[in-house]
Coordinates of C-alpha atoms in Angstrom, one line a residue:
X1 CA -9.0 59.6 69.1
X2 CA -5.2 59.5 69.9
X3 CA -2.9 57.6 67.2
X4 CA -0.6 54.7 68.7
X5 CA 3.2 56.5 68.8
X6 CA 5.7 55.0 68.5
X7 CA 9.0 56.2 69.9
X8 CA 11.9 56.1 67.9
X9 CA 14.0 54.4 70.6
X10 CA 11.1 51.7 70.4
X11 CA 11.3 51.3 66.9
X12 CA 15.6 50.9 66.9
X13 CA 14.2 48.1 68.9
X14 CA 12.0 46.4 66.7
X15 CA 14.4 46.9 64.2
X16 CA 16.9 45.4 65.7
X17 CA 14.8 42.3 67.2
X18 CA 12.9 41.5 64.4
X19 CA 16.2 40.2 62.5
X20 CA 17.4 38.8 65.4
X21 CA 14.4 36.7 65.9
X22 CA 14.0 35.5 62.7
X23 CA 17.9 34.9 62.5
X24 CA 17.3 32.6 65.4
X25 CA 14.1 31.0 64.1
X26 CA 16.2 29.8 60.9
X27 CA 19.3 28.8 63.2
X28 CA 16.8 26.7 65.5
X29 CA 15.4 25.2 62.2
X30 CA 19.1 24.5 60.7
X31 CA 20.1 22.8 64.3
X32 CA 16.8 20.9 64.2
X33 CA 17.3 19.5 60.2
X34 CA 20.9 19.0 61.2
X35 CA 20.3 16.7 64.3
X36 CA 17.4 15.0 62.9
X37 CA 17.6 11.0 62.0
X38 CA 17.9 10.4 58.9
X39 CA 15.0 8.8 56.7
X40 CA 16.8 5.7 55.3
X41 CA 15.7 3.0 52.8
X42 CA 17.7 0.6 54.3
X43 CA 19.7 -0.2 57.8
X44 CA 23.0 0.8 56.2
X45 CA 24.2 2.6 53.3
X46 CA 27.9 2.4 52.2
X47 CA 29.2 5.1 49.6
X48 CA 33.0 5.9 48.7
X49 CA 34.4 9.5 49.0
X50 CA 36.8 9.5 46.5
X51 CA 40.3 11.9 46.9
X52 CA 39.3 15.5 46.0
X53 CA 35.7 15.3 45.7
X54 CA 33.9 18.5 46.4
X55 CA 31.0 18.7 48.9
X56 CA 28.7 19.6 46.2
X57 CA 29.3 16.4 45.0
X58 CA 29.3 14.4 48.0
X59 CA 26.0 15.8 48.4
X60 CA 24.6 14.7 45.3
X61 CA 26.2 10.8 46.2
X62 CA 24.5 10.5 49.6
X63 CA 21.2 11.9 47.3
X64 CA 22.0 9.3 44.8
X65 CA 22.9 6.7 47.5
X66 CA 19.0 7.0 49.2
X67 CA 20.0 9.6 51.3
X68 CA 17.7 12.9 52.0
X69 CA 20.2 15.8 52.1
X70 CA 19.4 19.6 50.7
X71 CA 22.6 20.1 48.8
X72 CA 23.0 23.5 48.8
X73 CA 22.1 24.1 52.7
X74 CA 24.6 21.1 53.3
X75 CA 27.4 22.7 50.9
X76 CA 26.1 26.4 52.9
X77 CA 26.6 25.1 56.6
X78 CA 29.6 23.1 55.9
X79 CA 31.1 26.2 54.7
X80 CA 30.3 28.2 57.4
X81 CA 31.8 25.9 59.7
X82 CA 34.8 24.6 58.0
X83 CA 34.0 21.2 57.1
X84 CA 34.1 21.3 53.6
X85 CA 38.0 21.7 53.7
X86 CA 38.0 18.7 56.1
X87 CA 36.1 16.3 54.4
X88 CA 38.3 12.9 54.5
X89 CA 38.1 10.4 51.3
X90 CA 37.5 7.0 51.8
X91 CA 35.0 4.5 52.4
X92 CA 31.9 5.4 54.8
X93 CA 28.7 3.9 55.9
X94 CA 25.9 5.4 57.5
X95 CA 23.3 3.7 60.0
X96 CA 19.6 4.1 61.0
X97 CA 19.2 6.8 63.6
X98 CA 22.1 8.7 62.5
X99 CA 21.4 12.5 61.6
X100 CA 23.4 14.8 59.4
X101 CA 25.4 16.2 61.8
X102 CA 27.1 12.8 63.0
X103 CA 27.8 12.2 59.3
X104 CA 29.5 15.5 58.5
X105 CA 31.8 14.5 62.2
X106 CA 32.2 11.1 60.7
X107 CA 33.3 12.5 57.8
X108 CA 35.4 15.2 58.7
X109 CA 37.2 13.3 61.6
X110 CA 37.7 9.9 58.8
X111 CA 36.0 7.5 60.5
X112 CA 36.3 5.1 57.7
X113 CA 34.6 2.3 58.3
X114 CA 35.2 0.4 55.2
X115 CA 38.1 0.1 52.7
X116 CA 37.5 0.2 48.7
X117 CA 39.1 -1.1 45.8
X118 CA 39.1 0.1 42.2
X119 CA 39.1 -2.0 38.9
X120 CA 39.6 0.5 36.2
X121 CA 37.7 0.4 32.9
X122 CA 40.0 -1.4 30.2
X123 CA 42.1 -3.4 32.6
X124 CA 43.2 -6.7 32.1
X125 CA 42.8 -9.4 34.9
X126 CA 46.1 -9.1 35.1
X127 CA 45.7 -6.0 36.2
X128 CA 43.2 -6.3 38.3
X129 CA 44.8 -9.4 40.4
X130 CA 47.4 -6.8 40.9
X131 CA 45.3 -4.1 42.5
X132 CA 43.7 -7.0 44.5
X133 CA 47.5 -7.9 45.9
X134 CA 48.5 -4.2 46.3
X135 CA 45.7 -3.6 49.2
X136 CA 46.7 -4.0 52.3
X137 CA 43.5 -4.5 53.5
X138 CA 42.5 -7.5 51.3
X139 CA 43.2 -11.3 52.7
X140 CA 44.5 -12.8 50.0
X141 CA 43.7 -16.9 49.2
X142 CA 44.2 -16.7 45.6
X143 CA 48.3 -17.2 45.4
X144 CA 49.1 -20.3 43.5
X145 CA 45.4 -20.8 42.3
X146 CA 45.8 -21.2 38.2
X147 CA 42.8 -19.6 36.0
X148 CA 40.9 -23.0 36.0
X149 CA 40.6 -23.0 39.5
X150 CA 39.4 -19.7 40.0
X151 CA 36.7 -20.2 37.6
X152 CA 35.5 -23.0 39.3
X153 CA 35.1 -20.7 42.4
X154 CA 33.6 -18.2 40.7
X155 CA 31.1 -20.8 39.5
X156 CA 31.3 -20.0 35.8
X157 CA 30.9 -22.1 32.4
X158 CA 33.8 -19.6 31.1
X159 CA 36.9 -21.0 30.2
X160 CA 38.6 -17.5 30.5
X161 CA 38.6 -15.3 32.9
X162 CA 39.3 -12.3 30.9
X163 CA 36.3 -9.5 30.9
X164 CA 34.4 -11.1 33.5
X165 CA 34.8 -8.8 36.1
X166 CA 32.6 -5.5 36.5
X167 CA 34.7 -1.9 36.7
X168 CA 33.7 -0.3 39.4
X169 CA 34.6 0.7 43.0
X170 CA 33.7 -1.9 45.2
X171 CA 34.1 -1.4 49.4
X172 CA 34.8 -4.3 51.6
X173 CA 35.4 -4.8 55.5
X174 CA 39.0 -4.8 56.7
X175 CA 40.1 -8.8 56.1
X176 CA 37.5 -9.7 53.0
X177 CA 39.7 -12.2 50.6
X178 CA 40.3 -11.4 47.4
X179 CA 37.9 -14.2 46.0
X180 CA 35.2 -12.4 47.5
X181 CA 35.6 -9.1 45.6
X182 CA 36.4 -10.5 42.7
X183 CA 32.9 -13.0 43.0
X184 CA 31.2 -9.7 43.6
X185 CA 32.9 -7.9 40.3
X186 CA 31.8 -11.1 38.4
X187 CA 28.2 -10.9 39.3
X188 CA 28.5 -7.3 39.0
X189 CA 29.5 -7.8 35.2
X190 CA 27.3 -10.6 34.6
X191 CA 24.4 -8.7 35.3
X192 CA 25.3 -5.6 33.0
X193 CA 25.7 -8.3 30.4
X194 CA 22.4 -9.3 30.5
X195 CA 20.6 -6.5 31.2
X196 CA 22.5 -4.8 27.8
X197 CA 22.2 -7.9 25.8
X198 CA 18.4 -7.9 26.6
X199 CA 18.4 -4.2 25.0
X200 CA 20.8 -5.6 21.4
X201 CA 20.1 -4.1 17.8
X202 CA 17.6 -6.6 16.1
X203 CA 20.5 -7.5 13.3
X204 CA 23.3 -7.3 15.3
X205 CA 25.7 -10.2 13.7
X206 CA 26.3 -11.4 17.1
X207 CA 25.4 -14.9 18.5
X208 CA 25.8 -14.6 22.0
X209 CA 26.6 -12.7 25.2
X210 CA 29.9 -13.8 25.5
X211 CA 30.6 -12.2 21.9
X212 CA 28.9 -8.7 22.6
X213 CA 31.8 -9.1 25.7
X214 CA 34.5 -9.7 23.2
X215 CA 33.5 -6.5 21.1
X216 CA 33.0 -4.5 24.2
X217 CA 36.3 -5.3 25.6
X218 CA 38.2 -4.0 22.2
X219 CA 35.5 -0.8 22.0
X220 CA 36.9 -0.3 25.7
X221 CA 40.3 -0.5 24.6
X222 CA 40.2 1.2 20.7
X223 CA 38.3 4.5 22.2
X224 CA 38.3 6.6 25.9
X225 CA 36.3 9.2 23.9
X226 CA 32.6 8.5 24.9
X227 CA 31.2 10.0 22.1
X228 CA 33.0 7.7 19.4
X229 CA 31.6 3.9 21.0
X230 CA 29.0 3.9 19.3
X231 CA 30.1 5.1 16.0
X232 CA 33.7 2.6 16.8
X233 CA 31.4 -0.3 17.3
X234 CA 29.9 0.7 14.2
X235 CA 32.7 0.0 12.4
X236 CA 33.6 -3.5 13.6
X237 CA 30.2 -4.4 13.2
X238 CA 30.3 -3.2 9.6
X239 CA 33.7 -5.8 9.2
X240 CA 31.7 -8.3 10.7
X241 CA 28.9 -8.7 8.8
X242 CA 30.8 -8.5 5.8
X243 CA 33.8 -11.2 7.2
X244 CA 36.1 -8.6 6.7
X245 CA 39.2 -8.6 9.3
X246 CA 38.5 -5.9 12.4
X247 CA 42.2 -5.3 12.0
X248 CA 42.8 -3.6 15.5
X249 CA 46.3 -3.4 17.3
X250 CA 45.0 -3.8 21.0
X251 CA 44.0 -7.3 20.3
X252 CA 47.4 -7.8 18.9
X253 CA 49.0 -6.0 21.7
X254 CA 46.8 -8.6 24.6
X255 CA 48.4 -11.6 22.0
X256 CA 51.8 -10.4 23.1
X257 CA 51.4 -10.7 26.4
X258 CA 54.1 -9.1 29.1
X259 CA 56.3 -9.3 25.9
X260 CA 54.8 -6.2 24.4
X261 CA 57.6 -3.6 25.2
X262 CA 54.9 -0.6 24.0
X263 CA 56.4 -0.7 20.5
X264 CA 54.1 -2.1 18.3
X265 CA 55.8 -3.3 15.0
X266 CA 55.2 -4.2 11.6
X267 CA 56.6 -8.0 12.3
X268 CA 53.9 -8.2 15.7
X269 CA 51.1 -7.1 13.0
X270 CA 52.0 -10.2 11.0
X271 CA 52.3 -12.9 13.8
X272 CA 49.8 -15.1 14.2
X273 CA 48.3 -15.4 17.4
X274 CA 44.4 -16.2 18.6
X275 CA 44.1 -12.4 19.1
X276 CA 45.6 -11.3 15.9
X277 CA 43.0 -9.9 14.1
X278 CA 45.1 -9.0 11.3
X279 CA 46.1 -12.4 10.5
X280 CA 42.5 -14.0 11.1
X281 CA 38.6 -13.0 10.6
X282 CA 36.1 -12.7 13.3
X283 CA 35.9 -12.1 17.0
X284 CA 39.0 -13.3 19.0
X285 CA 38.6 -16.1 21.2
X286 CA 38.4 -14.4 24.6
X287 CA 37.7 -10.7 25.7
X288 CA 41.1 -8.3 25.8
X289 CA 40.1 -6.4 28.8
X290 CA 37.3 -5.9 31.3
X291 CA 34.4 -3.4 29.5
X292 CA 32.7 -0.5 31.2
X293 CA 29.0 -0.3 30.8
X294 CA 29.0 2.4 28.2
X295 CA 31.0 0.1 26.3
X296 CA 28.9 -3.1 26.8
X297 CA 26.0 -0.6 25.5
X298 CA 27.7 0.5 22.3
X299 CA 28.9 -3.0 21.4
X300 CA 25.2 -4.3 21.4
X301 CA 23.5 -1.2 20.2
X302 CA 26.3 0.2 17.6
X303 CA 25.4 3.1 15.2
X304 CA 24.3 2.4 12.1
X305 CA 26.4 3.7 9.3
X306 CA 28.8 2.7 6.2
X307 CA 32.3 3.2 7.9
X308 CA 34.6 0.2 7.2
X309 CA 38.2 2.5 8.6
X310 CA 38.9 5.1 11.7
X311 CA 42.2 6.0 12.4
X312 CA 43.4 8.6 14.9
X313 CA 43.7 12.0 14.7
X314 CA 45.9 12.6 17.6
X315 CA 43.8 14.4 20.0
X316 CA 41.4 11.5 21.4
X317 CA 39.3 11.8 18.4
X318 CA 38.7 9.7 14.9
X319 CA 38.6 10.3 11.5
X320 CA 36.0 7.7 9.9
X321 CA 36.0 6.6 6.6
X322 CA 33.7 4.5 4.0
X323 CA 36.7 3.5 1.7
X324 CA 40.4 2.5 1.4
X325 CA 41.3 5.4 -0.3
X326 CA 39.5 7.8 1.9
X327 CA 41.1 6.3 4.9
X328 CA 44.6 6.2 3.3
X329 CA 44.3 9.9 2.8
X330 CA 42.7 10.3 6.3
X331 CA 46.4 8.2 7.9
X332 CA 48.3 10.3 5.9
X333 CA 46.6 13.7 7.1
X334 CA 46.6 12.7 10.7
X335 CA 49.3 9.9 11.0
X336 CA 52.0 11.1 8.5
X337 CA 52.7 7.5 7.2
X338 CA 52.7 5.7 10.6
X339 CA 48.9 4.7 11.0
X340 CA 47.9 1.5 11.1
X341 CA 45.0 0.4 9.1
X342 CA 41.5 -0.1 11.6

């Protein structure tokens, strides 16, 4: 019986086919996944692109946001094709029935469909009514309205709007008033509250939401070193239970007002205010600034510990100390005389 033979011409072609084939079978299946609708949880999905995000990690978002992307075949085509130089930041939303492909045009043309603000973790509401007049995009209602007011349209007990709004990013249509974000940032905040307070240390010497706000907001301001909030909070909580003052310069620094110049001085230490808490034990009356969640979390489950002192070492870090003289050694090793005590 005869053996099959196979030229050698004929096998330069099934060489040669064989890739090209299965090159098209996995472009045909890449086109397919690409022009596919995609399988939403909702009607629409809004996300923000912020300025220089890679598409890695615009991938991971729309994952994160309920969408079903492959990051690293997204990351892989775009690259091929020169969209992931293109990418546009800004605020996006994406229907039922749209596929991949429409989003990657959408989002390489800038098709933005909604704007965004940012409140920043540790602003003030000064601060915040500032970013909110700064956008061009925003109606704004809220010139002339005292705090008072506001609060009534918020629809809060609070007699303060300090630390009631959540730091986030929030998007909006073209023409949304200011009151409207800022209701949204309040719920936004008043919901963390709860949902942390819910989770508080058993003996924590706080009474109320409203106070685990109050130590949040000066954790939020005293540390931007995520490791330390816990160990921070500690500290006050320590002062606290013991009604010893917490002794911390950003709650003299909110007391000032727009009179702090940025130079802190001995004579601002010793001037009574609500907020000094130098001059007088406990919690100040209101927050100092707006808390992050990761502060809100620390100030309700501190870390257990005999630190009464931190002071800076000068590199985003703290020294922590159990005694006077331990932490008057610690200011003069890392503060050469100018520390103040904490």
């Amino acid at each position: 019986m005869q053996k099959p033979h196979f030229s050698k011409k004929r096998l330069i072609t099934i060489v040669i086919l064989v890739p090209l084939l299965l090159a098209g079978i996995v472009a045909a299946g890449a086109l397919y996944w690409l022009r596919a609708p995609l399988s939403l949880s909702a009607d629409k999905v809004d996300f923000v692109i912020d300025e220089g995000s890679s598409l890695r990690s615009i991938a991971r978002q729309l994952q994160e946001a309920g969408i079903p992307v492959y990051p690293d075949a997204l990351v892989a085509f775009a690259r091929i094709t020169g969209a992931d130089r293109k990418v546009k930041a800004g605020g996006y939303e994406i229907v039922r029935g749209d596929s991949l492909w429409t989003v990657l045009n959408r989002l390489t043309r800038g098709d933005v469909t909604q704007r965004d603000v940012t409140f920043i973790e540790g602003w003030n509401y000064r601060q915040i009514r500032a970013a909110l007049r700064r956008h061009p995009d925003i109606r704004q209602t809220l010139d002339g309205v005292d705090d008072t007011t506001l609060l009534t349209l918020l629809g809060t007990s609070a007699t303060h709007p300090e630390g009631l709004f959540f730091p986030d990013t929030y998007l909006f249509s073209v023409g949304s008033s200011d009151i409207d974000i800022l209701r949204r940032a309040y719920r936004a905040q008043a919901h963390e509250l709860e949902e942390v307070w819910n989770k508080r240390s058993a003996d924590l010497p706080l009474k109320t939401p409203y106070e685990a706000l109050i130590l949040a907001s000066i954790i939020e301001k005293e540390t931007g070193h995520e490791a330390e909030r816990d160990r921070i909070s500690g500290v006050f909580v320590n002062r606290l239970r013991i009604g010893m003052p917490l002794q911390t310069d950003p709650t003299v620094i909110y007391g000032l007002g727009e009179s702090f110049d940025g130079n802190l001085r001995r004579r601002d230490l010793q001037a009574d205010t609500a907020w000094n808490t130098y001059t007088r034990r406990g919690l100040p009356p209101t927050p100092i600034s707006n808390p992050g969640r990761a502060s809100l979390m620390a100030a309700v489950l501190p870390e257990p510990h005999r630190y009464l002192y931190f002071v800076s070492r000068g590199n985003g870090t703290s020294a922590f100390s159990s005694s006077l003289d331990e932490h008057n050694r610690a200011v003069g090793t890392y503060q050469l005389g100018r520390g103040q005590k904490k």
